[in-house]
mmCIF file of C-alpha atoms in Angstrom:
data_model
loop_
_atom_site.group_PDB
_atom_site.id
_atom_site.type_symbol
_atom_site.label_atom_id
_atom_site.label_comp_id
_atom_site.label_asym_id
_atom_site.label_seq_id
_atom_site.Cartn_x
_atom_site.Cartn_y
_atom_site.Cartn_z
ATOM 1 C CA UNK C 1 107.469 84.362 33.818
ATOM 2 C CA UNK C 2 104.323 86.081 34.390
ATOM 3 C CA UNK C 3 102.294 86.186 37.671
ATOM 4 C CA UNK C 4 98.817 86.206 37.470
ATOM 5 C CA UNK C 5 95.905 87.025 40.170
ATOM 6 C CA UNK C 6 92.659 87.391 37.962
ATOM 7 C CA UNK C 7 90.963 84.925 39.334
ATOM 8 C CA UNK C 8 88.208 84.180 42.531
ATOM 9 C CA UNK C 9 90.125 85.107 45.145
ATOM 10 C CA UNK C 10 93.108 86.050 43.653
ATOM 11 C CA UNK C 11 95.441 88.699 45.135
ATOM 12 C CA UNK C 12 98.782 89.751 44.867
ATOM 13 C CA UNK C 13 101.315 92.890 43.774
ATOM 14 C CA UNK C 14 103.924 92.316 41.197
ATOM 15 C CA UNK C 15 107.134 94.535 41.919
ATOM 16 C CA UNK C 16 109.617 92.790 39.847
ATOM 17 C CA UNK C 17 110.400 89.724 37.397
ATOM 18 C CA UNK C 18 114.276 89.484 36.796
ATOM 19 C CA UNK C 19 115.471 85.987 35.868
ATOM 20 C CA UNK C 20 114.684 83.881 38.862
ATOM 21 C CA UNK C 21 113.743 86.117 41.380
ATOM 22 C CA UNK C 22 110.458 87.347 41.770
ATOM 23 C CA UNK C 23 109.763 90.300 44.297
ATOM 24 C CA UNK C 24 106.330 90.620 45.084
ATOM 25 C CA UNK C 25 103.850 92.856 48.074
ATOM 26 C CA UNK C 26 100.964 92.357 49.622
ATOM 27 C CA UNK C 27 97.982 93.775 47.960
ATOM 28 C CA UNK C 28 95.515 95.062 50.832
ATOM 29 C CA UNK C 29 91.986 95.038 51.895
ATOM 30 C CA UNK C 30 89.508 97.532 49.835
ATOM 31 C CA UNK C 31 88.728 100.464 51.546
ATOM 32 C CA UNK C 32 91.876 99.802 54.208
ATOM 33 C CA UNK C 33 95.205 100.241 54.289
ATOM 34 C CA UNK C 34 95.930 95.968 55.380
ATOM 35 C CA UNK C 35 95.803 92.870 54.345
ATOM 36 C CA UNK C 36 97.264 89.488 54.817
ATOM 37 C CA UNK C 37 95.702 87.221 52.304
ATOM 38 C CA UNK C 38 97.732 86.701 48.855
ATOM 39 C CA UNK C 39 96.911 83.878 46.366
ATOM 40 C CA UNK C 40 98.448 84.133 42.989
ATOM 41 C CA UNK C 41 99.682 81.706 39.788
ATOM 42 C CA UNK C 42 102.987 81.405 38.361
ATOM 43 C CA UNK C 43 103.669 81.105 35.304
ATOM 44 C CA UNK C 44 107.023 79.831 33.186
ATOM 45 C CA UNK C 45 108.882 77.144 31.922
ATOM 46 C CA UNK C 46 109.345 73.900 33.135
ATOM 47 C CA UNK C 47 111.796 72.482 35.639
ATOM 48 C CA UNK C 48 112.508 76.203 36.558
ATOM 49 C CA UNK C 49 113.440 77.118 40.263
ATOM 50 C CA UNK C 50 112.592 80.787 41.894
ATOM 51 C CA UNK C 51 113.167 82.424 44.737
ATOM 52 C CA UNK C 52 109.906 84.456 45.766
ATOM 53 C CA UNK C 53 110.349 87.396 47.931
ATOM 54 C CA UNK C 54 106.699 88.898 49.158
ATOM 55 C CA UNK C 55 107.205 92.069 51.321
ATOM 56 C CA UNK C 56 104.795 91.819 53.770
ATOM 57 C CA UNK C 57 104.882 95.171 56.038
ATOM 58 C CA UNK C 58 101.037 96.244 55.494
ATOM 59 C CA UNK C 59 100.320 93.010 57.112
ATOM 60 C CA UNK C 60 97.329 93.159 59.384
ATOM 61 C CA UNK C 61 99.588 90.763 62.351
ATOM 62 C CA UNK C 62 103.382 90.145 62.119
ATOM 63 C CA UNK C 63 102.558 86.713 62.167
ATOM 64 C CA UNK C 64 105.113 86.002 59.730
ATOM 65 C CA UNK C 65 107.606 83.879 61.816
ATOM 66 C CA UNK C 66 107.901 80.247 61.814
ATOM 67 C CA UNK C 67 104.624 80.640 58.942
ATOM 68 C CA UNK C 68 104.975 77.995 55.753
ATOM 69 C CA UNK C 69 103.335 79.079 52.690
ATOM 70 C CA UNK C 70 101.249 76.885 50.497
ATOM 71 C CA UNK C 71 101.895 75.531 47.580
ATOM 72 C CA UNK C 72 99.646 73.851 44.740
ATOM 73 C CA UNK C 73 100.493 72.252 40.921
ATOM 74 C CA UNK C 74 96.585 71.872 40.922
ATOM 75 C CA UNK C 75 94.473 74.002 42.999
ATOM 76 C CA UNK C 76 93.348 70.409 44.392
ATOM 77 C CA UNK C 77 96.294 68.912 46.307
ATOM 78 C CA UNK C 78 98.002 71.542 48.626
ATOM 79 C CA UNK C 79 101.484 71.132 50.706
ATOM 80 C CA UNK C 80 103.726 73.484 52.748
ATOM 81 C CA UNK C 81 106.890 75.265 51.866
ATOM 82 C CA UNK C 82 109.459 76.486 54.101
ATOM 83 C CA UNK C 83 109.498 80.443 54.113
ATOM 84 C CA UNK C 84 112.192 82.791 55.847
ATOM 85 C CA UNK C 85 110.960 86.370 57.711
ATOM 86 C CA UNK C 86 113.584 89.086 57.860
ATOM 87 C CA UNK C 87 111.454 91.711 59.074
ATOM 88 C CA UNK C 88 109.713 93.055 56.131
ATOM 89 C CA UNK C 89 109.920 89.955 53.895
ATOM 90 C CA UNK C 90 109.047 86.348 53.579
ATOM 91 C CA UNK C 91 111.149 84.299 50.817
ATOM 92 C CA UNK C 92 110.716 80.986 50.049
ATOM 93 C CA UNK C 93 111.909 78.398 46.707
ATOM 94 C CA UNK C 94 109.835 76.823 44.498
ATOM 95 C CA UNK C 95 110.204 74.613 42.179
ATOM 96 C CA UNK C 96 108.260 74.567 38.866
ATOM 97 C CA UNK C 97 108.180 71.018 38.050
ATOM 98 C CA UNK C 98 105.307 71.739 35.159
ATOM 99 C CA UNK C 99 104.586 75.270 33.811
ATOM 100 C CA UNK C 100 102.111 76.527 36.638
ATOM 101 C CA UNK C 101 102.313 76.640 40.656
ATOM 102 C CA UNK C 102 100.061 78.213 42.733
ATOM 103 C CA UNK C 103 100.770 79.776 45.992
ATOM 104 C CA UNK C 104 98.699 81.084 48.664
ATOM 105 C CA UNK C 105 98.338 82.171 52.516
ATOM 106 C CA UNK C 106 95.583 79.213 53.265
ATOM 107 C CA UNK C 107 94.359 76.576 51.716
ATOM 108 C CA UNK C 108 91.714 78.104 49.082
ATOM 109 C CA UNK C 109 88.164 76.312 49.416
ATOM 110 C CA UNK C 110 87.126 76.218 46.108
ATOM 111 C CA UNK C 111 83.420 77.209 44.509
ATOM 112 C CA UNK C 112 84.047 73.348 42.797
ATOM 113 C CA UNK C 113 84.658 71.075 46.406
ATOM 114 C CA UNK C 114 81.776 74.116 47.478
ATOM 115 C CA UNK C 115 79.033 72.783 44.833
ATOM 116 C CA UNK C 116 80.298 68.964 44.580
ATOM 117 C CA UNK C 117 79.531 69.055 48.892
ATOM 118 C CA UNK C 118 76.032 70.683 47.974
ATOM 119 C CA UNK C 119 75.301 68.248 45.321
ATOM 120 C CA UNK C 120 76.267 65.395 47.696
ATOM 121 C CA UNK C 121 73.679 66.487 50.060
ATOM 122 C CA UNK C 122 70.760 66.838 47.602
ATOM 123 C CA UNK C 123 70.540 63.514 48.052
ATOM 124 C CA UNK C 124 69.126 63.664 51.435
ATOM 125 C CA UNK C 125 65.662 64.624 51.356
ATOM 126 C CA UNK C 126 66.486 66.554 55.225
ATOM 127 C CA UNK C 127 69.129 68.695 53.890
ATOM 128 C CA UNK C 128 68.325 71.981 52.127
ATOM 129 C CA UNK C 129 70.313 74.938 50.809
ATOM 130 C CA UNK C 130 68.524 78.396 50.640
ATOM 131 C CA UNK C 131 69.364 82.062 49.842
ATOM 132 C CA UNK C 132 69.388 84.350 52.481
ATOM 133 C CA UNK C 133 69.866 87.769 49.784
ATOM 134 C CA UNK C 134 71.851 89.102 47.474
ATOM 135 C CA UNK C 135 75.516 91.134 48.834
ATOM 136 C CA UNK C 136 76.817 93.958 48.024
ATOM 137 C CA UNK C 137 78.515 93.307 44.427
ATOM 138 C CA UNK C 138 75.957 90.580 43.830
ATOM 139 C CA UNK C 139 76.904 87.440 45.321
ATOM 140 C CA UNK C 140 74.234 84.567 47.178
ATOM 141 C CA UNK C 141 74.710 84.371 50.751
ATOM 142 C CA UNK C 142 73.896 80.719 51.664
ATOM 143 C CA UNK C 143 72.425 78.462 53.985
ATOM 144 C CA UNK C 144 72.723 74.821 54.381
ATOM 145 C CA UNK C 145 70.385 73.030 57.253
ATOM 146 C CA UNK C 146 70.346 69.893 57.748
ATOM 147 C CA UNK C 147 67.412 68.669 59.684
ATOM 148 C CA UNK C 148 64.866 66.035 59.709
ATOM 149 C CA UNK C 149 61.883 67.673 62.105
ATOM 150 C CA UNK C 150 61.477 70.301 64.786
ATOM 151 C CA UNK C 151 64.309 69.018 67.141
ATOM 152 C CA UNK C 152 65.459 70.160 70.525
ATOM 153 C CA UNK C 153 68.319 72.162 70.098
ATOM 154 C CA UNK C 154 69.473 74.695 67.129
ATOM 155 C CA UNK C 155 72.741 73.975 66.606
ATOM 156 C CA UNK C 156 74.620 77.206 63.915
ATOM 157 C CA UNK C 157 78.243 77.157 62.448
ATOM 158 C CA UNK C 158 79.479 80.125 60.655
ATOM 159 C CA UNK C 159 82.305 80.398 58.708
ATOM 160 C CA UNK C 160 84.400 82.803 57.170
ATOM 161 C CA UNK C 161 83.570 86.210 58.529
ATOM 162 C CA UNK C 162 87.027 87.247 57.583
ATOM 163 C CA UNK C 163 86.988 85.667 54.151
ATOM 164 C CA UNK C 164 90.699 84.922 53.915
ATOM 165 C CA UNK C 165 90.216 82.295 57.066
ATOM 166 C CA UNK C 166 89.504 79.625 54.656
ATOM 167 C CA UNK C 167 90.110 76.300 57.034
ATOM 168 C CA UNK C 168 86.772 76.695 58.752
ATOM 169 C CA UNK C 169 85.021 76.038 55.116
ATOM 170 C CA UNK C 170 87.210 72.153 55.105
ATOM 171 C CA UNK C 171 86.051 71.832 58.550
ATOM 172 C CA UNK C 172 82.195 72.306 57.649
ATOM 173 C CA UNK C 173 82.529 70.019 54.858
ATOM 174 C CA UNK C 174 83.956 67.446 56.704
ATOM 175 C CA UNK C 175 81.158 67.666 59.338
ATOM 176 C CA UNK C 176 78.483 67.992 56.832
ATOM 177 C CA UNK C 177 79.734 64.892 54.870
ATOM 178 C CA UNK C 178 80.179 62.647 58.007
ATOM 179 C CA UNK C 179 76.961 64.204 60.114
ATOM 180 C CA UNK C 180 74.504 62.483 57.294
ATOM 181 C CA UNK C 181 76.560 59.367 57.003
ATOM 182 C CA UNK C 182 78.166 58.185 60.503
ATOM 183 C CA UNK C 183 76.642 60.400 62.893
ATOM 184 C CA UNK C 184 72.638 61.263 61.717
ATOM 185 C CA UNK C 185 71.103 60.179 64.821
ATOM 186 C CA UNK C 186 72.496 63.561 66.231
ATOM 187 C CA UNK C 187 69.387 64.663 64.044
ATOM 188 C CA UNK C 188 67.112 63.614 66.441
ATOM 189 C CA UNK C 189 68.382 65.779 69.184
ATOM 190 C CA UNK C 190 69.781 69.060 66.793
ATOM 191 C CA UNK C 191 68.987 70.732 63.900
ATOM 192 C CA UNK C 192 71.942 72.122 61.848
ATOM 193 C CA UNK C 193 72.424 75.355 59.998
ATOM 194 C CA UNK C 194 75.534 76.046 58.291
ATOM 195 C CA UNK C 195 77.034 79.522 57.055
ATOM 196 C CA UNK C 196 79.866 78.100 55.285
ATOM 197 C CA UNK C 197 81.109 81.817 53.612
ATOM 198 C CA UNK C 198 79.620 84.746 55.671
ATOM 199 C CA UNK C 199 81.492 86.833 53.543
ATOM 200 C CA UNK C 200 81.022 86.564 49.978
ATOM 201 C CA UNK C 201 81.880 89.529 48.434
ATOM 202 C CA UNK C 202 85.263 89.295 50.846
ATOM 203 C CA UNK C 203 86.018 85.548 49.030
ATOM 204 C CA UNK C 204 85.781 87.240 45.203
ATOM 205 C CA UNK C 205 88.061 90.392 46.443
ATOM 206 C CA UNK C 206 91.003 88.664 47.699
ATOM 207 C CA UNK C 207 89.934 90.296 50.735
ATOM 208 C CA UNK C 208 91.667 88.769 54.219
ATOM 209 C CA UNK C 209 88.856 90.428 56.805
ATOM 210 C CA UNK C 210 86.806 92.747 55.455
ATOM 211 C CA UNK C 211 83.609 92.714 53.123
ATOM 212 C CA UNK C 212 83.441 94.875 50.229
ATOM 213 C CA UNK C 213 82.337 98.010 52.103
ATOM 214 C CA UNK C 214 85.780 98.014 53.965
ATOM 215 C CA UNK C 215 83.678 96.184 57.413
ATOM 216 C CA UNK C 216 84.722 94.006 59.694
ATOM 217 C CA UNK C 217 82.173 91.896 60.263
ATOM 218 C CA UNK C 218 83.027 90.260 63.282
ATOM 219 C CA UNK C 219 83.286 93.368 64.884
ATOM 220 C CA UNK C 220 79.630 94.746 63.495
ATOM 221 C CA UNK C 221 76.880 92.609 64.947
ATOM 222 C CA UNK C 222 75.747 94.698 67.653
ATOM 223 C CA UNK C 223 75.129 97.552 65.209
ATOM 224 C CA UNK C 224 75.191 96.000 62.145
ATOM 225 C CA UNK C 225 74.241 98.765 59.126
ATOM 226 C CA UNK C 226 73.758 99.075 55.632
ATOM 227 C CA UNK C 227 77.302 98.396 55.152
ATOM 228 C CA UNK C 228 77.325 95.069 57.278
ATOM 229 C CA UNK C 229 74.260 93.456 55.078
ATOM 230 C CA UNK C 230 75.815 90.386 55.428
ATOM 231 C CA UNK C 231 75.388 90.596 59.403
ATOM 232 C CA UNK C 232 72.121 91.844 59.146
ATOM 233 C CA UNK C 233 70.445 88.926 56.606
ATOM 234 C CA UNK C 234 71.976 86.052 59.124
ATOM 235 C CA UNK C 235 70.600 87.500 61.935
ATOM 236 C CA UNK C 236 67.554 87.807 60.525
ATOM 237 C CA UNK C 237 67.367 83.899 59.879
ATOM 238 C CA UNK C 238 68.805 83.273 63.245
ATOM 239 C CA UNK C 239 65.549 85.324 64.851
ATOM 240 C CA UNK C 240 63.288 83.343 62.847
ATOM 241 C CA UNK C 241 65.166 79.782 63.706
ATOM 242 C CA UNK C 242 66.268 80.449 67.186
ATOM 243 C CA UNK C 243 70.029 79.835 68.582
ATOM 244 C CA UNK C 244 70.783 76.947 71.223
ATOM 245 C CA UNK C 245 74.321 76.603 70.597
ATOM 246 C CA UNK C 246 76.908 78.987 68.109
ATOM 247 C CA UNK C 247 80.246 77.857 66.863
ATOM 248 C CA UNK C 248 82.624 80.476 65.004
ATOM 249 C CA UNK C 249 84.663 79.281 63.250
ATOM 250 C CA UNK C 250 88.307 81.695 62.680
ATOM 251 C CA UNK C 251 92.228 81.519 61.981
ATOM 252 C CA UNK C 252 94.808 83.036 64.352
ATOM 253 C CA UNK C 253 97.698 84.731 62.096
ATOM 254 C CA UNK C 254 99.894 84.111 65.262
ATOM 255 C CA UNK C 255 99.091 80.835 66.112
ATOM 256 C CA UNK C 256 100.515 77.343 65.426
ATOM 257 C CA UNK C 257 97.464 75.754 67.862
ATOM 258 C CA UNK C 258 93.795 75.309 67.931
ATOM 259 C CA UNK C 259 91.811 77.076 70.686
ATOM 260 C CA UNK C 260 88.812 78.066 71.482
ATOM 261 C CA UNK C 261 87.400 81.290 73.085
ATOM 262 C CA UNK C 262 83.996 81.964 75.495
ATOM 263 C CA UNK C 263 81.751 84.835 75.410
ATOM 264 C CA UNK C 264 83.072 87.259 78.302
ATOM 265 C CA UNK C 265 79.104 86.864 79.437
ATOM 266 C CA UNK C 266 78.490 85.122 82.803
ATOM 267 C CA UNK C 267 75.125 84.843 83.636
ATOM 268 C CA UNK C 268 74.698 81.672 86.090
ATOM 269 C CA UNK C 269 71.900 79.896 84.226
ATOM 270 C CA UNK C 270 73.703 80.144 80.738
ATOM 271 C CA UNK C 271 76.983 80.004 82.091
ATOM 272 C CA UNK C 272 76.204 75.925 83.705
ATOM 273 C CA UNK C 273 75.262 74.665 80.398
ATOM 274 C CA UNK C 274 78.504 77.107 78.552
ATOM 275 C CA UNK C 275 80.796 74.718 81.133
ATOM 276 C CA UNK C 276 78.916 71.596 79.884
ATOM 277 C CA UNK C 277 79.640 72.166 76.202
ATOM 278 C CA UNK C 278 83.128 73.570 76.985
ATOM 279 C CA UNK C 279 83.395 70.625 78.835
ATOM 280 C CA UNK C 280 82.563 68.364 75.570
ATOM 281 C CA UNK C 281 84.601 70.413 73.309
ATOM 282 C CA UNK C 282 88.077 69.625 75.615
ATOM 283 C CA UNK C 283 87.244 65.891 76.244
ATOM 284 C CA UNK C 284 85.797 64.883 73.114
ATOM 285 C CA UNK C 285 87.279 67.369 69.937
ATOM 286 C CA UNK C 286 90.774 67.480 72.508
ATOM 287 C CA UNK C 287 90.001 71.730 71.943
ATOM 288 C CA UNK C 288 91.495 73.624 74.596
ATOM 289 C CA UNK C 289 90.611 76.966 76.049
ATOM 290 C CA UNK C 290 93.312 79.997 75.870
ATOM 291 C CA UNK C 291 94.777 80.642 79.020
ATOM 292 C CA UNK C 292 94.857 84.644 78.228
ATOM 293 C CA UNK C 293 91.804 85.526 76.756
ATOM 294 C CA UNK C 294 92.951 89.255 76.946
ATOM 295 C CA UNK C 295 95.617 88.290 74.224
ATOM 296 C CA UNK C 296 92.879 88.193 71.599
ATOM 297 C CA UNK C 297 92.664 91.770 70.081
ATOM 298 C CA UNK C 298 89.333 92.863 70.975
ATOM 299 C CA UNK C 299 88.224 89.573 72.630
ATOM 300 C CA UNK C 300 85.666 92.234 74.940
ATOM 301 C CA UNK C 301 84.320 93.993 71.971
ATOM 302 C CA UNK C 302 80.375 93.789 71.985
ATOM 303 C CA UNK C 303 80.834 93.666 68.348
ATOM 304 C CA UNK C 304 82.156 89.966 68.129
ATOM 305 C CA UNK C 305 79.270 87.408 67.211
ATOM 306 C CA UNK C 306 81.011 85.127 70.395
ATOM 307 C CA UNK C 307 80.069 87.779 72.407
ATOM 308 C CA UNK C 308 76.470 89.286 71.046
ATOM 309 C CA UNK C 309 74.555 86.127 70.494
ATOM 310 C CA UNK C 310 74.468 84.984 73.843
ATOM 311 C CA UNK C 311 72.914 88.276 74.987
ATOM 312 C CA UNK C 312 70.458 88.042 72.254
ATOM 313 C CA UNK C 313 69.458 84.567 72.367
ATOM 314 C CA UNK C 314 70.928 82.939 75.557
ATOM 315 C CA UNK C 315 73.003 80.400 73.767
ATOM 316 C CA UNK C 316 75.911 78.332 74.110
ATOM 317 C CA UNK C 317 78.514 80.240 72.295
ATOM 318 C CA UNK C 318 82.628 79.677 71.065
ATOM 319 C CA UNK C 319 84.728 81.009 68.941
ATOM 320 C CA UNK C 320 86.890 78.371 67.472
ATOM 321 C CA UNK C 321 90.302 79.893 66.234
ATOM 322 C CA UNK C 322 92.434 77.481 63.784
ATOM 323 C CA UNK C 323 95.950 78.013 63.375
ATOM 324 C CA UNK C 324 97.568 79.660 60.282
ATOM 325 C CA UNK C 325 101.242 78.119 60.833
ATOM 326 C CA UNK C 326 101.930 74.740 60.007
ATOM 327 C CA UNK C 327 105.260 72.258 59.952
ATOM 328 C CA UNK C 328 106.395 71.528 56.762
ATOM 329 C CA UNK C 329 105.044 67.665 55.743
ATOM 330 C CA UNK C 330 101.461 68.111 57.855
ATOM 331 C CA UNK C 331 98.550 67.090 55.651
ATOM 332 C CA UNK C 332 96.537 70.207 56.726
ATOM 333 C CA UNK C 333 93.064 69.096 54.904
ATOM 334 C CA UNK C 334 93.468 65.540 56.468
ATOM 335 C CA UNK C 335 93.781 67.581 60.188
ATOM 336 C CA UNK C 336 90.797 69.816 59.275
ATOM 337 C CA UNK C 337 88.758 66.492 58.550
ATOM 338 C CA UNK C 338 89.691 65.011 61.540
ATOM 339 C CA UNK C 339 88.506 68.472 63.611
ATOM 340 C CA UNK C 340 85.113 68.379 61.943
ATOM 341 C CA UNK C 341 84.537 64.400 63.487
ATOM 342 C CA UNK C 342 85.522 65.629 66.731
ATOM 343 C CA UNK C 343 82.750 68.422 66.558
ATOM 344 C CA UNK C 344 80.417 65.935 65.452
ATOM 345 C CA UNK C 345 81.783 63.684 68.896
ATOM 346 C CA UNK C 346 81.489 66.907 70.651
ATOM 347 C CA UNK C 347 78.004 67.261 69.945
ATOM 348 C CA UNK C 348 77.174 63.485 70.799
ATOM 349 C CA UNK C 349 78.516 64.218 74.195
ATOM 350 C CA UNK C 350 76.955 67.040 74.907
ATOM 351 C CA UNK C 351 73.512 65.434 73.943
ATOM 352 C CA UNK C 352 74.319 62.542 76.090
ATOM 353 C CA UNK C 353 74.863 65.117 79.171
#
């Protein structure tokens, strides 16, 4: 039996492999003392039942109660397996029907899937992918844009500022596929700018929150430095194109529900458009506002994009938090696909207003 993590986004620390009992531990993000993300491959004989014990005491958030791990045999179809939590370790049983099995904190969005999305969008002359620049580790920070003409509203989506929060990419995959097929009339009103992965270095390293320099990008917008190059590159393009609506996609390690968080700014003229858009989110997308904003750690931080963008661009802004906890048996990718369509419906309703 062997445990591997030497692939894109792979991350795990092997403690011991004794008989059918595997002991592992979280690897921390580089330049930090915390972690949350894990992604590894198990290789063993067919029809083997293993118990995995994963030490999570160095995690950012103690959100392991009622958490269920993601498992796949081929890195394409993923399902959840129930875990138990004893205060320091999560444990779960896995069955290797073949020689190989993968386990991950959340469903990874593969490079192949992203490449297929870009290839599909190339069929439409109003869609393009451009490089915003090269990151510290030599990865390309990319922007997907869809625009037929100079429209009235510039809509931005940002995903994966925290590289381990992968679920936003599935929403954007659905959003873009459905935009060019079923909802392309929205292109008469909106121009769309999509940062599918704002932290490619963090993805490469298997980090949960930070980039390669140990910077939390979603705390660096008000004071972007050389160590947050990704923020600088995105801001430069935003200032060039303009921003009217911005949706920032994240995942909440403690939650089993999707919700949104508004900015702390409360200017009267701005708030009118903000409230209209929030009503569209609630009515069309069925996404509710978090009742207690102060429950979000750092919710008032001026370095968060949701708080910084309205001051700079006077734009409508929401932070969307997706759950990290899913019940066993739920088709998570299908759920995220529906959320992508729901955003289109919310923008359609906002357009009508």
